[in-house]
Amino acid sequence: MDLLMGVDIGSTNTKAVVFDPEGNVVSEGSAETRLSHDRTHPTWTYWDPEDLWNGAKRAISTAVAGLKGKGRVVALGCSCFSADFAPVDAQLRPLYPFKSWHCARTVPQMQKWLESYSQNELLYRHGIMTEKLVSLFTMRWLQENCPEVVRDTHRILFVSDYINMKLTGETVTDYTQAATSGAFDPVNGAWSEEFLNWAGFSTKQMPEARLAGAPIGRVLPEVARELGLSEKTLVVVAAHDNECAALALGVRDEESAYNICGTWEMILALHRTPNFDEAHAQREIKAVRYLLPDTYGSLKFGLSGNLMEWAKDNFYGLEAQQAQVSGTSVWDRILEETGKVPPLSNGILVLPFKAGASGRDRSQLASGTILGIDNYLGRADVMHAIFEALGYQTRDFLENIEAVCARHYDKLICVGGPTRNRQLMQIKADICNRPVLVTSISEGTAMGAAMLSGVGAGVYRDAMDAMLRLDQNRRYTQYLPDAQRAALYEEAYRKYQRAGAVLSEL
């Protein structure tokens, strides 16, 4: 049987998942994604290129070993996060590690950009927000601090591009990943010489950008032998992780809003025109080119989903160790405790702006805030308040998307690892006061990458055909809002908004 592999390089884990053409999981493998810290600058964070490649190899080889004669992988697609990149020389050797999106060292370069361009220039031209993680600012940092690296750079490669290069020897990216750089026009499919020159680079140093689903090449023979793949396995350019997850979710119409849950919390809605306009700028909503022809998206996002992991690590560390030894999940204990906490978390309110907020009214260096602490409260109250904070943020993002798209969405369709948390999904339904539908898909990004690999290999005619093929296996669990809890959360949501506005001034 012909099978498809999707590789999802995430901020915490790299996952390789093998699917059949109907979207059923056949095998999978994973490896930790390790974030490194600079020894001389402890606040600087980066991804080591070889660590990423070794993690991808472990995940892929484990997934291949798990097939046990069930079929062969005919195509592979790789997806990744954010705008992190590594420069490589003419021999395709890394010249500098991937500066991670966590790292704030490029804030001065962002400020220099604002001396030459308006706050919204990147959005009007390329659909993205002016943030410290934009690749252009990292390029400018390299030009100012490591000019020899810029001089010797043959290609700039994003994380998935780097893995694809190690697999095939080719340097290619896709439109959606290129667009995260700030230097790529996703509508016309062209690199901006103007913006790259500002950063000290040129278009000749950028990878060729292809539409998602385009073939890159076959796996190199020596790599195929190491990973257990066939030398005939086709590597296909996939897409940025948001778009891959949306594809797996079956996003294709303008009638619904979609919540992609994970380290980053996002709301996505589709439309037919590239709205790189003032309305998006005012609400700091990213405008993206989607994976279907003549289709674009409005995307509102924030880094806060990992607050649950932060609370787990800091409040349930011992239980997590015990669960690891016993082969159970610490979340069983956490949810048992939080299930006893009433709505409004006994007065605790959390603002989920960990590691930076995305809104114009909040600093890009904003931190999360816990209000209402009292000595009779415990860890379960804080964790439950974090669930509610993510619900408030989801509603805030959704209302902003509804404003720019001039429509009301009567339901919210969700995908991502946190959707397994039934308490969180019910809280979102109550706070947003509309049904929340959770897909049965557990590895959306990997599935979307695999679907695009199938497009490149001819298993599907195009992305729409892939979604239609997988519709038969797509199931949803529905969470309906409770009228009494929704009324309680209505006033609490206004309090959340007021608290955010007040604390943004500090």
JSON list of C-alpha atoms in Angstrom, two decimals, residues 99-230:
[
{"chain": "A", "resi": 99, "resn": "LYS", "atom": "CA", "xyz": [17.85, 32.02, 16.22]},
{"chain": "A", "resi": 100, "resn": "SER", "atom": "CA", "xyz": [14.63, 30.92, 17.90]},
{"chain": "A", "resi": 101, "resn": "TRP", "atom": "CA", "xyz": [11.42, 32.92, 17.96]},
{"chain": "A", "resi": 102, "resn": "HIS", "atom": "CA", "xyz": [11.71, 33.06, 21.76]},
{"chain": "A", "resi": 103, "resn": "CYS", "atom": "CA", "xyz": [14.83, 35.25, 21.55]},
{"chain": "A", "resi": 104, "resn": "ALA", "atom": "CA", "xyz": [14.44, 39.02, 22.01]},
{"chain": "A", "resi": 105, "resn": "ARG", "atom": "CA", "xyz": [17.91, 40.02, 20.79]},
{"chain": "A", "resi": 106, "resn": "THR", "atom": "CA", "xyz": [16.42, 41.45, 17.55]},
{"chain": "A", "resi": 107, "resn": "VAL", "atom": "CA", "xyz": [14.22, 44.06, 19.24]},
{"chain": "A", "resi": 108, "resn": "PRO", "atom": "CA", "xyz": [16.78, 46.84, 18.43]},
{"chain": "A", "resi": 109, "resn": "GLN", "atom": "CA", "xyz": [16.71, 45.84, 14.76]},
{"chain": "A", "resi": 110, "resn": "MET", "atom": "CA", "xyz": [12.91, 45.97, 14.78]},
{"chain": "A", "resi": 111, "resn": "GLN", "atom": "CA", "xyz": [13.14, 49.48, 16.22]},
{"chain": "A", "resi": 112, "resn": "LYS", "atom": "CA", "xyz": [15.58, 50.47, 13.45]},
{"chain": "A", "resi": 113, "resn": "TRP", "atom": "CA", "xyz": [13.08, 49.19, 10.92]},
{"chain": "A", "resi": 114, "resn": "LEU", "atom": "CA", "xyz": [10.47, 51.52, 12.39]},
{"chain": "A", "resi": 115, "resn": "GLU", "atom": "CA", "xyz": [12.83, 54.44, 11.84]},
{"chain": "A", "resi": 116, "resn": "SER", "atom": "CA", "xyz": [12.63, 53.79, 8.08]},
{"chain": "A", "resi": 117, "resn": "TYR", "atom": "CA", "xyz": [9.17, 52.25, 7.65]},
{"chain": "A", "resi": 118, "resn": "SER", "atom": "CA", "xyz": [5.76, 52.63, 9.22]},
{"chain": "A", "resi": 119, "resn": "GLN", "atom": "CA", "xyz": [4.42, 50.26, 11.87]},
{"chain": "A", "resi": 120, "resn": "ASN", "atom": "CA", "xyz": [2.13, 48.65, 9.29]},
{"chain": "A", "resi": 121, "resn": "GLU", "atom": "CA", "xyz": [4.40, 48.57, 6.24]},
{"chain": "A", "resi": 122, "resn": "LEU", "atom": "CA", "xyz": [4.97, 44.82, 6.46]},
{"chain": "A", "resi": 123, "resn": "LEU", "atom": "CA", "xyz": [1.25, 44.16, 6.74]},
{"chain": "A", "resi": 124, "resn": "TYR", "atom": "CA", "xyz": [0.29, 46.42, 3.83]},
{"chain": "A", "resi": 125, "resn": "ARG", "atom": "CA", "xyz": [2.97, 44.93, 1.62]},
{"chain": "A", "resi": 126, "resn": "HIS", "atom": "CA", "xyz": [3.26, 41.31, 2.75]},
{"chain": "A", "resi": 127, "resn": "GLY", "atom": "CA", "xyz": [0.44, 40.64, 5.22]},
{"chain": "A", "resi": 128, "resn": "ILE", "atom": "CA", "xyz": [2.45, 40.14, 8.43]},
{"chain": "A", "resi": 129, "resn": "MET", "atom": "CA", "xyz": [2.85, 42.08, 11.66]},
{"chain": "A", "resi": 130, "resn": "THR", "atom": "CA", "xyz": [5.96, 43.94, 12.77]},
{"chain": "A", "resi": 131, "resn": "GLU", "atom": "CA", "xyz": [7.28, 41.63, 15.52]},
{"chain": "A", "resi": 132, "resn": "LYS", "atom": "CA", "xyz": [10.68, 40.74, 16.90]},
{"chain": "A", "resi": 133, "resn": "LEU", "atom": "CA", "xyz": [10.51, 37.22, 15.42]},
{"chain": "A", "resi": 134, "resn": "VAL", "atom": "CA", "xyz": [10.28, 38.43, 11.77]},
{"chain": "A", "resi": 135, "resn": "SER", "atom": "CA", "xyz": [13.21, 37.02, 9.79]},
{"chain": "A", "resi": 136, "resn": "LEU", "atom": "CA", "xyz": [14.17, 40.41, 8.36]},
{"chain": "A", "resi": 137, "resn": "PHE", "atom": "CA", "xyz": [15.20, 41.61, 11.81]},
{"chain": "A", "resi": 138, "resn": "THR", "atom": "CA", "xyz": [17.35, 38.53, 12.39]},
{"chain": "A", "resi": 139, "resn": "MET", "atom": "CA", "xyz": [19.01, 39.12, 9.00]},
{"chain": "A", "resi": 140, "resn": "ARG", "atom": "CA", "xyz": [19.76, 42.71, 10.01]},
{"chain": "A", "resi": 141, "resn": "TRP", "atom": "CA", "xyz": [21.16, 41.47, 13.33]},
{"chain": "A", "resi": 142, "resn": "LEU", "atom": "CA", "xyz": [23.50, 39.13, 11.45]},
{"chain": "A", "resi": 143, "resn": "GLN", "atom": "CA", "xyz": [24.59, 41.95, 9.13]},
{"chain": "A", "resi": 144, "resn": "GLU", "atom": "CA", "xyz": [25.45, 44.13, 12.13]},
{"chain": "A", "resi": 145, "resn": "ASN", "atom": "CA", "xyz": [27.04, 41.47, 14.32]},
{"chain": "A", "resi": 146, "resn": "CYS", "atom": "CA", "xyz": [28.33, 38.72, 12.01]},
{"chain": "A", "resi": 147, "resn": "PRO", "atom": "CA", "xyz": [29.07, 40.34, 8.63]},
{"chain": "A", "resi": 148, "resn": "GLU", "atom": "CA", "xyz": [31.28, 37.42, 7.61]},
{"chain": "A", "resi": 149, "resn": "VAL", "atom": "CA", "xyz": [28.24, 35.12, 7.90]},
{"chain": "A", "resi": 150, "resn": "VAL", "atom": "CA", "xyz": [26.23, 37.35, 5.57]},
{"chain": "A", "resi": 151, "resn": "ARG", "atom": "CA", "xyz": [29.18, 37.50, 3.14]},
{"chain": "A", "resi": 152, "resn": "ASP", "atom": "CA", "xyz": [29.47, 33.69, 2.97]},
{"chain": "A", "resi": 153, "resn": "THR", "atom": "CA", "xyz": [25.73, 32.94, 2.89]},
{"chain": "A", "resi": 154, "resn": "HIS", "atom": "CA", "xyz": [24.69, 30.97, -0.18]},
{"chain": "A", "resi": 155, "resn": "ARG", "atom": "CA", "xyz": [21.11, 30.34, 0.95]},
{"chain": "A", "resi": 156, "resn": "ILE", "atom": "CA", "xyz": [18.79, 31.26, 3.78]},
{"chain": "A", "resi": 157, "resn": "LEU", "atom": "CA", "xyz": [16.88, 28.14, 4.84]},
{"chain": "A", "resi": 158, "resn": "PHE", "atom": "CA", "xyz": [13.91, 27.92, 7.19]},
{"chain": "A", "resi": 159, "resn": "VAL", "atom": "CA", "xyz": [13.68, 24.90, 9.48]},
{"chain": "A", "resi": 160, "resn": "SER", "atom": "CA", "xyz": [11.63, 22.72, 7.15]},
{"chain": "A", "resi": 161, "resn": "ASP", "atom": "CA", "xyz": [13.78, 23.84, 4.20]},
{"chain": "A", "resi": 162, "resn": "TYR", "atom": "CA", "xyz": [16.87, 22.71, 6.08]},
{"chain": "A", "resi": 163, "resn": "ILE", "atom": "CA", "xyz": [15.42, 19.26, 6.73]},
{"chain": "A", "resi": 164, "resn": "ASN", "atom": "CA", "xyz": [14.33, 19.00, 3.09]},
{"chain": "A", "resi": 165, "resn": "MET", "atom": "CA", "xyz": [17.85, 20.00, 2.02]},
{"chain": "A", "resi": 166, "resn": "LYS", "atom": "CA", "xyz": [19.37, 17.26, 4.19]},
{"chain": "A", "resi": 167, "resn": "LEU", "atom": "CA", "xyz": [16.94, 14.78, 2.63]},
{"chain": "A", "resi": 168, "resn": "THR", "atom": "CA", "xyz": [17.39, 15.81, -1.01]},
{"chain": "A", "resi": 169, "resn": "GLY", "atom": "CA", "xyz": [20.31, 18.21, -1.39]},
{"chain": "A", "resi": 170, "resn": "GLU", "atom": "CA", "xyz": [17.94, 20.88, -2.79]},
{"chain": "A", "resi": 171, "resn": "THR", "atom": "CA", "xyz": [17.24, 24.35, -1.35]},
{"chain": "A", "resi": 172, "resn": "VAL", "atom": "CA", "xyz": [13.55, 25.12, -1.76]},
{"chain": "A", "resi": 173, "resn": "THR", "atom": "CA", "xyz": [10.85, 26.78, 0.35]},
{"chain": "A", "resi": 174, "resn": "ASP", "atom": "CA", "xyz": [7.11, 27.37, -0.07]},
{"chain": "A", "resi": 175, "resn": "TYR", "atom": "CA", "xyz": [5.06, 30.55, -0.22]},
{"chain": "A", "resi": 176, "resn": "THR", "atom": "CA", "xyz": [3.55, 30.27, 3.26]},
{"chain": "A", "resi": 177, "resn": "GLN", "atom": "CA", "xyz": [6.89, 29.68, 4.97]},
{"chain": "A", "resi": 178, "resn": "ALA", "atom": "CA", "xyz": [8.62, 32.39, 2.93]},
{"chain": "A", "resi": 179, "resn": "ALA", "atom": "CA", "xyz": [5.89, 34.84, 3.92]},
{"chain": "A", "resi": 180, "resn": "THR", "atom": "CA", "xyz": [6.86, 34.56, 7.60]},
{"chain": "A", "resi": 181, "resn": "SER", "atom": "CA", "xyz": [10.16, 36.28, 6.75]},
{"chain": "A", "resi": 182, "resn": "GLY", "atom": "CA", "xyz": [8.65, 39.69, 6.00]},
{"chain": "A", "resi": 183, "resn": "ALA", "atom": "CA", "xyz": [10.70, 39.73, 2.79]},
{"chain": "A", "resi": 184, "resn": "PHE", "atom": "CA", "xyz": [8.29, 37.79, 0.56]},
{"chain": "A", "resi": 185, "resn": "ASP", "atom": "CA", "xyz": [5.17, 38.93, -1.29]},
{"chain": "A", "resi": 186, "resn": "PRO", "atom": "CA", "xyz": [2.78, 35.95, -0.99]},
{"chain": "A", "resi": 187, "resn": "VAL", "atom": "CA", "xyz": [0.34, 37.32, -3.57]},
{"chain": "A", "resi": 188, "resn": "ASN", "atom": "CA", "xyz": [2.85, 37.77, -6.38]},
{"chain": "A", "resi": 189, "resn": "GLY", "atom": "CA", "xyz": [5.27, 35.08, -5.21]},
{"chain": "A", "resi": 190, "resn": "ALA", "atom": "CA", "xyz": [8.39, 37.26, -5.19]},
{"chain": "A", "resi": 191, "resn": "TRP", "atom": "CA", "xyz": [11.19, 38.16, -2.78]},
{"chain": "A", "resi": 192, "resn": "SER", "atom": "CA", "xyz": [11.55, 41.87, -2.01]},
{"chain": "A", "resi": 193, "resn": "GLU", "atom": "CA", "xyz": [14.97, 43.18, -3.02]},
{"chain": "A", "resi": 194, "resn": "GLU", "atom": "CA", "xyz": [14.19, 46.42, -1.19]},
{"chain": "A", "resi": 195, "resn": "PHE", "atom": "CA", "xyz": [13.50, 44.79, 2.17]},
{"chain": "A", "resi": 196, "resn": "LEU", "atom": "CA", "xyz": [16.35, 42.30, 1.84]},
{"chain": "A", "resi": 197, "resn": "ASN", "atom": "CA", "xyz": [18.80, 45.08, 1.01]},
{"chain": "A", "resi": 198, "resn": "TRP", "atom": "CA", "xyz": [17.70, 46.89, 4.17]},
{"chain": "A", "resi": 199, "resn": "ALA", "atom": "CA", "xyz": [18.65, 43.73, 6.08]},
{"chain": "A", "resi": 200, "resn": "GLY", "atom": "CA", "xyz": [21.99, 43.34, 4.28]},
{"chain": "A", "resi": 201, "resn": "PHE", "atom": "CA", "xyz": [20.98, 40.42, 2.04]},
{"chain": "A", "resi": 202, "resn": "SER", "atom": "CA", "xyz": [19.92, 39.94, -1.58]},
{"chain": "A", "resi": 203, "resn": "THR", "atom": "CA", "xyz": [17.32, 37.88, -3.44]},
{"chain": "A", "resi": 204, "resn": "LYS", "atom": "CA", "xyz": [20.12, 35.64, -4.77]},
{"chain": "A", "resi": 205, "resn": "GLN", "atom": "CA", "xyz": [20.65, 34.34, -1.26]},
{"chain": "A", "resi": 206, "resn": "MET", "atom": "CA", "xyz": [17.03, 33.30, -0.79]},
{"chain": "A", "resi": 207, "resn": "PRO", "atom": "CA", "xyz": [15.66, 29.84, -1.65]},
{"chain": "A", "resi": 208, "resn": "GLU", "atom": "CA", "xyz": [13.39, 29.28, -4.63]},
{"chain": "A", "resi": 209, "resn": "ALA", "atom": "CA", "xyz": [9.77, 29.58, -3.46]},
{"chain": "A", "resi": 210, "resn": "ARG", "atom": "CA", "xyz": [7.29, 27.06, -4.81]},
{"chain": "A", "resi": 211, "resn": "LEU", "atom": "CA", "xyz": [3.60, 26.54, -4.17]},
{"chain": "A", "resi": 212, "resn": "ALA", "atom": "CA", "xyz": [2.86, 23.96, -1.48]},
{"chain": "A", "resi": 213, "resn": "GLY", "atom": "CA", "xyz": [2.49, 20.50, -2.98]},
{"chain": "A", "resi": 214, "resn": "ALA", "atom": "CA", "xyz": [5.26, 20.94, -5.54]},
{"chain": "A", "resi": 215, "resn": "PRO", "atom": "CA", "xyz": [7.87, 18.13, -5.72]},
{"chain": "A", "resi": 216, "resn": "ILE", "atom": "CA", "xyz": [11.41, 18.87, -4.53]},
{"chain": "A", "resi": 217, "resn": "GLY", "atom": "CA", "xyz": [13.20, 15.62, -5.38]},
{"chain": "A", "resi": 218, "resn": "ARG", "atom": "CA", "xyz": [13.95, 12.06, -4.27]},
{"chain": "A", "resi": 219, "resn": "VAL", "atom": "CA", "xyz": [15.58, 11.20, -0.97]},
{"chain": "A", "resi": 220, "resn": "LEU", "atom": "CA", "xyz": [19.35, 10.91, -1.33]},
{"chain": "A", "resi": 221, "resn": "PRO", "atom": "CA", "xyz": [20.41, 7.22, -1.50]},
{"chain": "A", "resi": 222, "resn": "GLU", "atom": "CA", "xyz": [22.65, 7.35, 1.59]},
{"chain": "A", "resi": 223, "resn": "VAL", "atom": "CA", "xyz": [19.93, 9.14, 3.60]},
{"chain": "A", "resi": 224, "resn": "ALA", "atom": "CA", "xyz": [17.28, 6.69, 2.42]},
{"chain": "A", "resi": 225, "resn": "ARG", "atom": "CA", "xyz": [19.39, 3.77, 3.63]},
{"chain": "A", "resi": 226, "resn": "GLU", "atom": "CA", "xyz": [19.94, 5.39, 7.03]},
{"chain": "A", "resi": 227, "resn": "LEU", "atom": "CA", "xyz": [16.24, 6.15, 7.55]},
{"chain": "A", "resi": 228, "resn": "GLY", "atom": "CA", "xyz": [14.85, 2.94, 6.07]},
{"chain": "A", "resi": 229, "resn": "LEU", "atom": "CA", "xyz": [13.08, 4.80, 3.26]},
{"chain": "A", "resi": 230, "resn": "SER", "atom": "CA", "xyz": [13.00, 3.81, -0.39]}
]
